[in-house]
Amino acid sequence: MAENYYENLFRKEPQKPYVDLGPALPQNYGKTRIVLMAVDPWWLHTYWEVTPEDRENVLKIVGDGAREVLRVYNLSDGTHFDIDLIPGVKNWYINVNKPDGKFKVSIGFLDSNGNFYEIASSNEMITPPASVREGKVEEAVVTESERLILASIDRALADSSAFRELIREQLVSKIAQWQVLSSGHLASEGLAREYRERGEKKRGFFLEVGTRLILHGRTVPGASVKVMGKPVTLMPDGTFKLEFDLPDGEFVFPVEATDGFEAEKITIKVERESK
Amino acid sequence: MVMTPKGWLGIVLHAHLPFVREPEYEFFMEELWFYEAMLETYLPLLDKFTSLLNEGVDFNLTMSITPPLMEMMRDELLKQRFERHFDKLQELAEKEVWRTKFDERLNKVARMYKERFSRLRRLWESNGKDILGAFKKISDTGHLEIITCGATHGFLPLLQVNEKAVEAQIKIGVDIYRRHMGKDPVGIWLPECAYYPRVDKFLAKYGIRFFVMETHGVLFAKPMPRYGVYAPIYCPDTFVAAFGRDVESGKAVWSAQEGYPGDFDYREFYRDIGYDLDFDYIAPYIHPDGIRINTGIKYHRITGRVDLSQKDIYDPDKALEKAALHAGNFMFNREKQVEWLRSHMDREPVIVAPYDAELFGHWWFEGPDFLYFLFKKIHYDQNNIKTVTLKQYLNMYPQNQVAEPAFSSWGYKGYCEVWLNGTNDWIYPHLHMAADRMVEVTTKFKAEYGKKNIVDRAITQMARELLLAQSSDWAFLIKMGTAVEYSTKRTRQHIWNFNRLYEMVNGGNIDQQWLAFLEWKDNIFSELDWRVYVADN
């Protein structure tokens, strides 16, 4: 009986059900806007839409050679930095590495003199904390007993992933005396949800893929090189290297070099497609 | 006088499914999520709660039943289809007893299924086919505190760019609870336990007194909570209580490696006769197109780290013994935990243990038995811990530290990454635009509210489509690579419907027939107060 039973196993392959992804959605809504969201304490996500009219209006004031950039404002310390935009891209993940930080982004043009012309600016967003909060501790008088309770949570987290180590490092450096650990990585350890998975067994197994493009080259030392129209600083030996984190899409990287007498141009086209 | 225990155990079950109802199709694969959860989780849990009540056991727990699930439980079409599914399964179980009669071990399992289904069928019939009403009756005894959730389980931190969308999730979640339960909810399960600072202002506005958070949501509060997660904290200004999840009790159940559900004697989820048996025999009980699917009848135990083909036959008695053993172990560990905590605290600690309800029964077949044994053992075998609903706890311990909870969720890595990454970030521009448009249209036409005219109906339908598109389930499933096509389609279809209705309402030419079709198809929330979206003056 049992033998017959096993013979029947997986005799017929399940067929692929009919695939219907539903109607296509608008690429644009005809409204200029930029929105900022927090992914976690270290990353922000922003998406935007700029109407051709709004872009033109700003371009009129901006001189030639201006670059389209995202300006990321750290409102907690008053600093900002710029990210060059790749044409056609409509959203970006921004690595800020700043838990409990307040941010805002603007999209606009940066001219060769460093003047920024804003097209639109986003909502403000506060990144989540990644550790026990510092400050105001006097309000929560932490006694020896309470410290022990918190440490017990630490013990409960005795085994864990690399992510935990990351948090531990941060914590140990910040509040070494408490040794309290984040459960951030433990948040269900992804397991809560894995149990819901259907069909295949995927316990603890996962795959995450990112793509980082390294564009590198070499020319005569002292020559001037432009990538996507933007000047690149050469190393003393004439080499250069740029890194890009790419979302899905097609990207063109024109590379131009000149020493004042001769010029060369090579264009690299890259396509990333996640399946 | 009731003796105060050394500590409290607050078990919280989160029962949720996205709204899946496809009236256009006779058979629809994703509707099975609901039928399976009914048969494997909701009815078995109801069965156990009923038994505990009849046996006079003082069991107490909190359970969220989300608005989409409440609506599905009360939907006539889904109830009919569930019965049809149930009929077939009982027929198959009957056949299985015959098919396996020469193999004693298999036959024992087959008989277990047959009897189990009959018992659940009687439970279903005796409660007037109204499972939600049955849970409500138990909640009326005070042993079970049913709480609400966001209207369609929207992931609030990612909707906050238009806070009307957040407020509507809360307000409509409260309204739907009130309609189905006949009383006001005192607690809420924030979808995915996702909290962002000050979202509690909407909870307070609609009378909610508490919610549950992932551990670090409370641990990283400002200022630091003096009792960690072993006492709730009050949000500043609103005094809504935030309960933090205990790590130890969570791991005991959740962890695939060390958790109870992985025990070798427990039933194996991935071996199902829908895949195993001869095609002609099983064909009437799988997908009408011949696609093999799970039937719910499974004969094997986890056995060990072996290939699916090497799994041993399941023994229901042995598995039940294990469930009792694990319940004892869980209780013992909580006792020890509470004893230790109590010696360092000036009040009794509360251990908050939240789980997805569907883990119990659907994934962990013996889960409802485990809970049953656990409540009985806690009641009869010791005095150190007592079970408590979160409402009961707050009534006993109304004084708590004020601290601002931290932005967090219970998803993988603890923040928003699961719902916002390269696979699903395309959803948000549409959700945000639709929320803005919803505010625009409701503000413009607010005088039409409640008139039941075509504009009122169209705006009501816009709200349904928006809410359905906002379900966190779609982004989650897309990220997990499960039901990707269906989740993509649902998101796109609802947004597309919404946008078309928006154009029609603004253009003053509403396609009546199409509107009626949408009302019939996406019929969640028959009454819906869309004034919540109207812009503040």
PDB file of N, CA and C in Angstrom, chain B residues 13 65 84 102 118 266 398:
ATOM      1  N   LEU B  13      -3.846  37.281  19.284  1.00  0.00           N
ATOM      2  CA  LEU B  13      -3.884  36.644  17.961  1.00  0.00           C
ATOM      3  C   LEU B  13      -4.355  37.668  16.942  1.00  0.00           C
ATOM      4  N   ILE B  65      -9.673  40.885  14.726  1.00  0.00           N
ATOM      5  CA  ILE B  65     -10.282  40.345  13.506  1.00  0.00           C
ATOM      6  C   ILE B  65     -10.411  41.552  12.600  1.00  0.00           C
ATOM      7  N   ARG B  84     -19.871  25.042   0.032  1.00  0.00           N
ATOM      8  CA  ARG B  84     -19.630  24.163  -1.115  1.00  0.00           C
ATOM      9  C   ARG B  84     -18.256  23.503  -0.980  1.00  0.00           C
ATOM     10  N   PHE B 102      -6.977  -0.486   4.159  1.00  0.00           N
ATOM     11  CA  PHE B 102      -6.037  -1.595   4.345  1.00  0.00           C
ATOM     12  C   PHE B 102      -4.713  -1.150   4.967  1.00  0.00           C
ATOM     13  N   SER B 118     -16.586  16.722  10.651  1.00  0.00           N
ATOM     14  CA  SER B 118     -17.979  16.616  11.117  1.00  0.00           C
ATOM     15  C   SER B 118     -18.196  17.518  12.330  1.00  0.00           C
ATOM     16  N   TYR B 266       4.834  16.736  14.590  1.00  0.00           N
ATOM     17  CA  TYR B 266       3.723  17.551  14.095  1.00  0.00           C
ATOM     18  C   TYR B 266       3.483  17.312  12.611  1.00  0.00           C
ATOM     19  N   PRO B 398      -3.722  51.142  35.538  1.00  0.00           N
ATOM     20  CA  PRO B 398      -3.941  52.345  34.726  1.00  0.00           C
ATOM     21  C   PRO B 398      -2.779  53.333  34.755  1.00  0.00           C
TER      22      PRO B 398
END
